[in-house]
Short mmCIF file of C-alpha atoms in Angstrom, two decimals:
data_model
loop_
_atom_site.label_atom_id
_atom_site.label_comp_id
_atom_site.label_asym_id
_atom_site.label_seq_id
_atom_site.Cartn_x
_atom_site.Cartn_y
_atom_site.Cartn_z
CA UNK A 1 -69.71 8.57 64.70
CA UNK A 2 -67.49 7.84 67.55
CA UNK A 3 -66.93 4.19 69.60
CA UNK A 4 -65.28 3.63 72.73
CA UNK A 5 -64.78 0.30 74.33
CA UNK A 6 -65.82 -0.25 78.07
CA UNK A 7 -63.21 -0.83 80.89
CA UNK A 8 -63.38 -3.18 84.04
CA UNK A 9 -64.65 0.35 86.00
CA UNK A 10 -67.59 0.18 83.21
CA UNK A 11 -68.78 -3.45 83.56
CA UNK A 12 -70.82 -5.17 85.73
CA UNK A 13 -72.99 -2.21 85.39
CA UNK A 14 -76.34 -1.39 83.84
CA UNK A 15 -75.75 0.07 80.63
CA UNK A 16 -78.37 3.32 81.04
CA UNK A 17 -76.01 4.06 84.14
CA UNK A 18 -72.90 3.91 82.25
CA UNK A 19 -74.29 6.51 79.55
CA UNK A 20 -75.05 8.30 82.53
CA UNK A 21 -71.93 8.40 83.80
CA UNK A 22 -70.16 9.26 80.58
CA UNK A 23 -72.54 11.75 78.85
CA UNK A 24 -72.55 13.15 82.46
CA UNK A 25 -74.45 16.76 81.99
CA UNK A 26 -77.40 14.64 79.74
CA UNK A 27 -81.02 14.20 81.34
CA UNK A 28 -81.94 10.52 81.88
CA UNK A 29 -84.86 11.35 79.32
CA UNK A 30 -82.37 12.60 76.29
CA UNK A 31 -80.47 9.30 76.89
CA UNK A 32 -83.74 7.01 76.61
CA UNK A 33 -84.32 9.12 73.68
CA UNK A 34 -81.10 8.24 71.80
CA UNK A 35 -81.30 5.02 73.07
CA UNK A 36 -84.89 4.40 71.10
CA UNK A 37 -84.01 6.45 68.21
CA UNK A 38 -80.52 4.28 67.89
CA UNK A 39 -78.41 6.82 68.15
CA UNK A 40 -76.04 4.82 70.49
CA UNK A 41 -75.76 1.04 70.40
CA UNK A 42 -74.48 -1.56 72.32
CA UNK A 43 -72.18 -3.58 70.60
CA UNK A 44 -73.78 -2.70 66.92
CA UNK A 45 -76.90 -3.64 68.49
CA UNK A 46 -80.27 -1.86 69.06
CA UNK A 47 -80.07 -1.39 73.94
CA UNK A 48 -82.69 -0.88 75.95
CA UNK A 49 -80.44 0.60 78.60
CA UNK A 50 -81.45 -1.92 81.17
CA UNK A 51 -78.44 -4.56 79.55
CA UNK A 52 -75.61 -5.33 82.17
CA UNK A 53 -72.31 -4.76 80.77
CA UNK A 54 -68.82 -6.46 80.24
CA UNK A 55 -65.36 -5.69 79.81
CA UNK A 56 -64.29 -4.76 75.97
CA UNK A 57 -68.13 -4.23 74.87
CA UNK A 58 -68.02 -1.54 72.11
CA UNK A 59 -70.48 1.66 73.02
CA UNK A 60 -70.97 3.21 69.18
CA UNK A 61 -72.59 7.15 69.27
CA UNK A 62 -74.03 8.13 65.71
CA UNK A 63 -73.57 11.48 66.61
CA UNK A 64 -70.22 14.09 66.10
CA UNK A 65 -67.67 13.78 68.78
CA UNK A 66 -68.25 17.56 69.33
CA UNK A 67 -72.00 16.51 70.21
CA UNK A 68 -70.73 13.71 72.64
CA UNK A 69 -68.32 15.71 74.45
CA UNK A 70 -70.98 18.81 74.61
CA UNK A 71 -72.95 16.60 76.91
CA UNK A 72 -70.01 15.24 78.85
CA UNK A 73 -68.60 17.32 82.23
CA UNK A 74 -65.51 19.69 81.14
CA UNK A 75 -62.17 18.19 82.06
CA UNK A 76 -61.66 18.26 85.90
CA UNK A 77 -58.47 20.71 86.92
CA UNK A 78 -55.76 18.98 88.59
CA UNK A 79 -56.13 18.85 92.60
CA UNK A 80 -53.77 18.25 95.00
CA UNK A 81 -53.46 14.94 96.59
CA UNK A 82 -52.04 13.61 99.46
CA UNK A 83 -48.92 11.95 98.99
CA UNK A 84 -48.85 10.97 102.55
CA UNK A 85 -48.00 6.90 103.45
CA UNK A 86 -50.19 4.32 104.15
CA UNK A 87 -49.31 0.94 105.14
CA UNK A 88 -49.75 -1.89 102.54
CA UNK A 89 -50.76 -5.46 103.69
CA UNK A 90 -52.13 -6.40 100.47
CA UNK A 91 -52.34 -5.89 96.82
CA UNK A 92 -53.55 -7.01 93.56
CA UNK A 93 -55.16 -5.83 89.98
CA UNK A 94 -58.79 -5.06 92.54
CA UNK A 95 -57.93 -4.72 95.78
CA UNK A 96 -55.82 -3.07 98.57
CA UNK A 97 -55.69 -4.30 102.21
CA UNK A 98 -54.23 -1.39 104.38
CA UNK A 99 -53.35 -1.16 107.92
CA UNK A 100 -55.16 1.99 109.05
CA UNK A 101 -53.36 3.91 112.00
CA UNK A 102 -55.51 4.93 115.06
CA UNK A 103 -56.70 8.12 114.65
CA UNK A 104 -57.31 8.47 111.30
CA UNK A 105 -60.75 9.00 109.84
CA UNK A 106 -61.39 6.13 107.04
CA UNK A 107 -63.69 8.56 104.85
CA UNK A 108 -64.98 12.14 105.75
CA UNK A 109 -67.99 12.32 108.01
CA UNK A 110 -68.70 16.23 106.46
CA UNK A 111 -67.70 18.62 104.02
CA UNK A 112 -64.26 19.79 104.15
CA UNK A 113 -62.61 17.39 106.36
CA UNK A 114 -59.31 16.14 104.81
CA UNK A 115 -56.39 13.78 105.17
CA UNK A 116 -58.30 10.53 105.71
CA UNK A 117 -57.41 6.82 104.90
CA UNK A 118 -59.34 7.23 101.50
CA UNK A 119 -57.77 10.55 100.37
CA UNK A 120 -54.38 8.87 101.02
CA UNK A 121 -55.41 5.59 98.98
CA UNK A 122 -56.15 7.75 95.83
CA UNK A 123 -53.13 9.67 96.31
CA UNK A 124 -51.74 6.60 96.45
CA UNK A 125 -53.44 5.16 93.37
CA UNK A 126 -53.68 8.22 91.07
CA UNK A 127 -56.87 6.57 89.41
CA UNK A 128 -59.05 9.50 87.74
CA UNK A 129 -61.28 6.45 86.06
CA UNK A 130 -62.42 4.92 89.51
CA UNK A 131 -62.40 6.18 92.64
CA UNK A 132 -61.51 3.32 95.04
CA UNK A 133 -63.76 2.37 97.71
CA UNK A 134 -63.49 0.96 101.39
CA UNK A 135 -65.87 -2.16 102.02
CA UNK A 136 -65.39 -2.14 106.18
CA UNK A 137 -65.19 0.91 107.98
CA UNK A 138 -63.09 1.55 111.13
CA UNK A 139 -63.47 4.48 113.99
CA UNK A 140 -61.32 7.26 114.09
CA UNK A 141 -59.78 5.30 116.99
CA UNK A 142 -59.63 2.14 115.65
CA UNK A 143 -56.69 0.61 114.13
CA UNK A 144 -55.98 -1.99 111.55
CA UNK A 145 -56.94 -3.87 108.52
CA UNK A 146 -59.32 -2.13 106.21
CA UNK A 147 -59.87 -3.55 102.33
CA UNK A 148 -60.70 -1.47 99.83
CA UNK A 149 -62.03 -1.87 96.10
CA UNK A 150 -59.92 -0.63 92.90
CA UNK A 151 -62.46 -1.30 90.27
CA UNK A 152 -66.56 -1.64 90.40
CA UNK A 153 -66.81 -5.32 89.83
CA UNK A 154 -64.02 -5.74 92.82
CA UNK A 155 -66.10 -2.74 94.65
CA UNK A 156 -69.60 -5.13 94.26
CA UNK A 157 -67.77 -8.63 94.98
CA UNK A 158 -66.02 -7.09 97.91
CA UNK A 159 -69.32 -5.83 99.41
CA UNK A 160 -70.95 -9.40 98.44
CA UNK A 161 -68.56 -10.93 100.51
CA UNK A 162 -69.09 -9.01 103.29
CA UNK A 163 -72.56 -8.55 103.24
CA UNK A 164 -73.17 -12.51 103.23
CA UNK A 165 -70.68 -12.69 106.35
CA UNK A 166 -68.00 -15.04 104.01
CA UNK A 167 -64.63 -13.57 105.85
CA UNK A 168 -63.79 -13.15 109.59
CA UNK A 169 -63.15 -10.18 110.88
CA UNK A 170 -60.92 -10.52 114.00
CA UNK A 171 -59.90 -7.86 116.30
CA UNK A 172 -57.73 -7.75 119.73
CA UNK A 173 -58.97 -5.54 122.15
CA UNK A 174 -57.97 -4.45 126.15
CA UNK A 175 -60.50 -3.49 128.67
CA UNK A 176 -60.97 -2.70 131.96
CA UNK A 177 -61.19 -5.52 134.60
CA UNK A 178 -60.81 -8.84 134.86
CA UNK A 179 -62.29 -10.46 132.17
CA UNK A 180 -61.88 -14.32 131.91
CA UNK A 181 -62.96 -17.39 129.82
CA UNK A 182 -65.17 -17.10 126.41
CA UNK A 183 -68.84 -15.62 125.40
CA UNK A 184 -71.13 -15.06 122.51
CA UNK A 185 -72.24 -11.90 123.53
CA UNK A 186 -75.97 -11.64 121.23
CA UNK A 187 -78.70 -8.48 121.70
CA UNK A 188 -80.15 -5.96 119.60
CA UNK A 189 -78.01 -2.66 118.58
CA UNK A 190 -79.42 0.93 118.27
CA UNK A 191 -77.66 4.20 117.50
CA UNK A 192 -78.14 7.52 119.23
CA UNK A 193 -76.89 9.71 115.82
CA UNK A 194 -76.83 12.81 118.08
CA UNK A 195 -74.23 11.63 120.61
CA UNK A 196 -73.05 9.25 118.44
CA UNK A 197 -73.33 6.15 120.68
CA UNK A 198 -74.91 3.01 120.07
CA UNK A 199 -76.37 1.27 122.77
CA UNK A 200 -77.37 -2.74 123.31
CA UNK A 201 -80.66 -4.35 124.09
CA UNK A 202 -81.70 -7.45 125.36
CA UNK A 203 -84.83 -7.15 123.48
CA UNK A 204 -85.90 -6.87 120.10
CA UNK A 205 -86.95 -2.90 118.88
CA UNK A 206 -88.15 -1.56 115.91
CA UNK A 207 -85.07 0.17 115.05
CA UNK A 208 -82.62 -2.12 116.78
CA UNK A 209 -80.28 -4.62 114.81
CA UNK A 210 -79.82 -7.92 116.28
CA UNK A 211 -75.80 -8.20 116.74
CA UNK A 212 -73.29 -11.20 117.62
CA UNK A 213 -69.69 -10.82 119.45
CA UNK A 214 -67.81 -13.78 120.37
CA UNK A 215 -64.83 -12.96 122.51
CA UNK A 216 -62.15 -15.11 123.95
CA UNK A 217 -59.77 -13.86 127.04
CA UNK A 218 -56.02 -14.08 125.83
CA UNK A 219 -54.95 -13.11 129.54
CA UNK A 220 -54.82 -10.79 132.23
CA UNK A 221 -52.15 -7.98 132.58
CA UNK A 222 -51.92 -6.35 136.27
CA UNK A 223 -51.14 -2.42 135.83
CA UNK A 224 -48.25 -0.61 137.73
CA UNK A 225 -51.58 0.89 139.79
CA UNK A 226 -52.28 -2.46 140.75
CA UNK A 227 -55.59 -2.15 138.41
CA UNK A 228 -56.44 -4.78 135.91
CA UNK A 229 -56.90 -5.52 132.10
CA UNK A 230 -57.73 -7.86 130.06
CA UNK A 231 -56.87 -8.81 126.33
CA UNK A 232 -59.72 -10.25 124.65
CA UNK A 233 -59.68 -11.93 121.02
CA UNK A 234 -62.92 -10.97 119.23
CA UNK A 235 -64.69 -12.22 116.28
CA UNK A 236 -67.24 -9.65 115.05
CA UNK A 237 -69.85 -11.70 113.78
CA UNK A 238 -72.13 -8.98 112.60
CA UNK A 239 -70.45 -5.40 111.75
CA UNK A 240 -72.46 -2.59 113.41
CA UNK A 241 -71.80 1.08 114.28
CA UNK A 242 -69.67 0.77 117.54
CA UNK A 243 -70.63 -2.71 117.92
CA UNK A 244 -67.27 -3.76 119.89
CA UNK A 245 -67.63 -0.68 121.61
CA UNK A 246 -71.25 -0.80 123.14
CA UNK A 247 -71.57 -4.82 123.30
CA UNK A 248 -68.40 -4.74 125.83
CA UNK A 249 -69.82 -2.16 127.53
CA UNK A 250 -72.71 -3.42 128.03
CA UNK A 251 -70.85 -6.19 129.78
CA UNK A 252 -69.03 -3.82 132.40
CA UNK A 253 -65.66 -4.22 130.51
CA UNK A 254 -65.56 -0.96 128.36
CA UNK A 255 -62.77 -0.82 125.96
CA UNK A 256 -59.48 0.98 127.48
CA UNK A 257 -59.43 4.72 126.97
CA UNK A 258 -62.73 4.69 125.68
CA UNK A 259 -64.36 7.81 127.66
CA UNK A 260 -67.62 8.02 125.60
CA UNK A 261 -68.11 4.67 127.22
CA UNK A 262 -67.23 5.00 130.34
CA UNK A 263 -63.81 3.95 130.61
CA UNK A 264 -61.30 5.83 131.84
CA UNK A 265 -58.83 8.02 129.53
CA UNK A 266 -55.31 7.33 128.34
CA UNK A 267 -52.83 9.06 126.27
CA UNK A 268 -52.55 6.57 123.40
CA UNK A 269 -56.27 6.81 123.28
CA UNK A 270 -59.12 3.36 123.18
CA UNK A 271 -57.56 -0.35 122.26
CA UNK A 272 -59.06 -1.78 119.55
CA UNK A 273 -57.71 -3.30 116.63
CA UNK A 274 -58.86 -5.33 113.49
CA UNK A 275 -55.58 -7.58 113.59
CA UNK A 276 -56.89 -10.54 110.53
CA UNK A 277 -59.29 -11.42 107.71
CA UNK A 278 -59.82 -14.55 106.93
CA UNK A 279 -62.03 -15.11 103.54
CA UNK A 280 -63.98 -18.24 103.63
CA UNK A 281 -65.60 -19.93 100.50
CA UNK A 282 -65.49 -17.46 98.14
CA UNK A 283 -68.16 -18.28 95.28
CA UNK A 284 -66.51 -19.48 91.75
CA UNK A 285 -68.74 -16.63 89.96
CA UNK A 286 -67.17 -13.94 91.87
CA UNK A 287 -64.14 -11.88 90.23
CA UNK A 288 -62.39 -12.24 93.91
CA UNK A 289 -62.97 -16.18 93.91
CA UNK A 290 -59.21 -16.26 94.79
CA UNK A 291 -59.42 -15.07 97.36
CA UNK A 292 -61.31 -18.31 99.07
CA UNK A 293 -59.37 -19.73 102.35
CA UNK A 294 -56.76 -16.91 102.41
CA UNK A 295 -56.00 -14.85 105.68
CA UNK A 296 -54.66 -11.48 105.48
CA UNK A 297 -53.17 -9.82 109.29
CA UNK A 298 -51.99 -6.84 110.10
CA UNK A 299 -49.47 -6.54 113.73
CA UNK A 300 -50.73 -5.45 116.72
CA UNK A 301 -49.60 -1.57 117.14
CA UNK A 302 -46.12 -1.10 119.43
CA UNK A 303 -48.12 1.09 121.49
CA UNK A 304 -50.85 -1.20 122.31
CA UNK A 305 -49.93 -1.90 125.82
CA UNK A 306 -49.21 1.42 126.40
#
C-alpha cells in the first residue's frame, strides 16, 4: 500500500486527471479499472474519478510501490536552465508579475526556440512540480507587464480573471502623425496565420472577433525631421492577436517602427508597452480574491522616445 497527500499543483483538479498525471505511462482504461476495482481511493473512500480535488486530500494505492512507480515516467535528467534575469514587479505564494523586455519571445512559437520570458521564469523558479504559466501574452516587440501563474488553482483564477475582463490592461504607445483627443475604436478582428497579421473590419464575419480599443492622446512630440508623433494611452478592452497593432492601423496611425504595418522602421524597433494592471472586483471564491482593487505598473522603457 502506499498514500501520498495532494499539493496546491494537485487541487482544483479532477481527480481521474491527477492519476493521470501521476501514474503518467498508465492508459486512461487501467486507471478506470483500479478506480472500480478500489484499488486507489480518495480519501479512504470508494472515487469515481470525476471528484474535484483539494489541498491535503490523501490518494491511498493498494498496490506495491514497485507497481506504482512501474507505471509512473522514469525520473527526468537534470537540464540546463537559464539563469538569465528577469525583472520582478510582483510576487507572492501564486503569482509573478514581470516586466518583459522588448524583444523577447514570452513562450516558444516552435520547437527548439530558446531563451524566452517563460524559460527564464522557471529558471527563475526551479519548480519541477508545476510548470508556471503566463495568463497574457505579449509580441516579441512588445514590452511590459506580463503575470504569470505558480500553481494550477492560481493558473485557473488568473485565467478567470482575465477571461471575464475583471483587470485593465493599460498600455502607452507612439505612432505616426498627429493624433489628438479620445476614441473607442470597436470592429471585428481576423488573423491572416500565414503572414501573421491581423486585420480589422467594420463588419461582422464568420471568423472575425468583435474587438474594443479606447485610446486617449497624452500629447504630441515634433521629431528633429520636423515629422510628428503622438503618445496615446490605451485601454485594451478585449485582448486579441495584434489587436493594438491592426486597430491603430486601421486608423492611419500605425504604431512607430512597426514595418509589418506600414510604419516606417527604427532602430529601437515598434512602441508599445503594457505599462499597468489594475484588478477590479475580484470574486470572494477565488484563491486571488486579494488581489481586488490593486494596480500593479511597470516604467515606461528609457528608450521609448528613442
Amino acid at each position: 500500500m502506499l498514500q501520498i497527500t495532494l499539493t496546491i499543483n494537485q487541487s482544483g483538479r479532477r481527480f481521474d486527471r491527477v492519476l493521470a498525471a501521476y501514474l503518467s505511462t498508465a492508459p486512461k482504461s487501467l486507471i478506470q479499472k483500479l478506480l472500480r476495482k478500489k484499488r486507489i481511493k480518495l480519501n479512504g473512500k470508494k472515487a469515481a474519478g470525476n471528484e474535484i480535488t483539494n489541498i491535503n486530500d490523501v490518494v491511498t494505492f493498494y498496490m506495491s510501490s514497485e507497481t506504482v512507480a512501474a507505471l509512473q515516467k522514469p525520473p527526468k535528467t537534470a537540464t540546463k536552465t537559464l539563469q538569465k534575469p528577469i525583472k520582478i514587479i510582483y510576487e507572492d505564494s501564486n503569482i509573478l508579475l514581470v516586466d518583459k523586455p522588448q524583444g523577447l519571445l514570452t513562450h516558444s512559437n516552435k520547437p527548439g526556440e530558446q531563451d524566452t520570458l517563460v524559460d527564464r521564469i522557471i529558471g527563475y523558479l526551479k519548480n519541477a512540480e508545476f510548470t508556471p504559466s503566463v495568463c497574457n501574452r505579449l509580441d516579441y516587440n512588445t514590452s511590459g507587464l506580463v503575470a504569470c501563474a505558480k500553481n494550477m488553482p492560481a493558473l485557473q483564477a488568473l485565467n478567470a480573471i482575465f477571461a471575464n475582463r475583471q483587470v485593465d490592461k493599460i498600455y502607452f504607445a507612439l505612432v505616426q502623425g498627429e493624433l489628438q483627443g479620445n476614441d473607442n475604436l470597436h470592429g471585428y478582428i481576423i488573423k491572416d496565420t500565414a503572414a501573421n497579421r491581423s486585420y480589422i473590419l467594420d463588419y461582422p464575419s464568420e471568423s472575425a472577433i468583435a474587438v474594443h480599443t479606447e485610446y486617449a492622446s497624452q500629447k504630441i512630440i515634433t521629431q528633429p525631421n520636423g515629422k510628428k508623433i503622438s503618445l496615446l494611452k490605451i485601454i485594451l478592452h478585449t485582448g486579441k492577436s495584434h489587436q493594438i497593432r491592426a486597430h491603430l492601423a486601421n486608423i492611419g496611425h500605425p504604431l512607430v517602427g512597426d514595418k509589418k504595418y506600414g510604419a516606417e522602421t527604427t532602430k529601437t524597433g515598434q512602441k508599445l508597452h503594457c505599462q499597468s494592471l489594475i484588478f477590479k472586483e475580484i470574486p470572494t471564491t477565488s484563491p486571488l480574491h486579494y488581489l481586488t482593487n490593486q494596480k500593479y505598473q511597470a516604467p515606461i522603457p528609457n528608450n521609448f522616445y528613442e
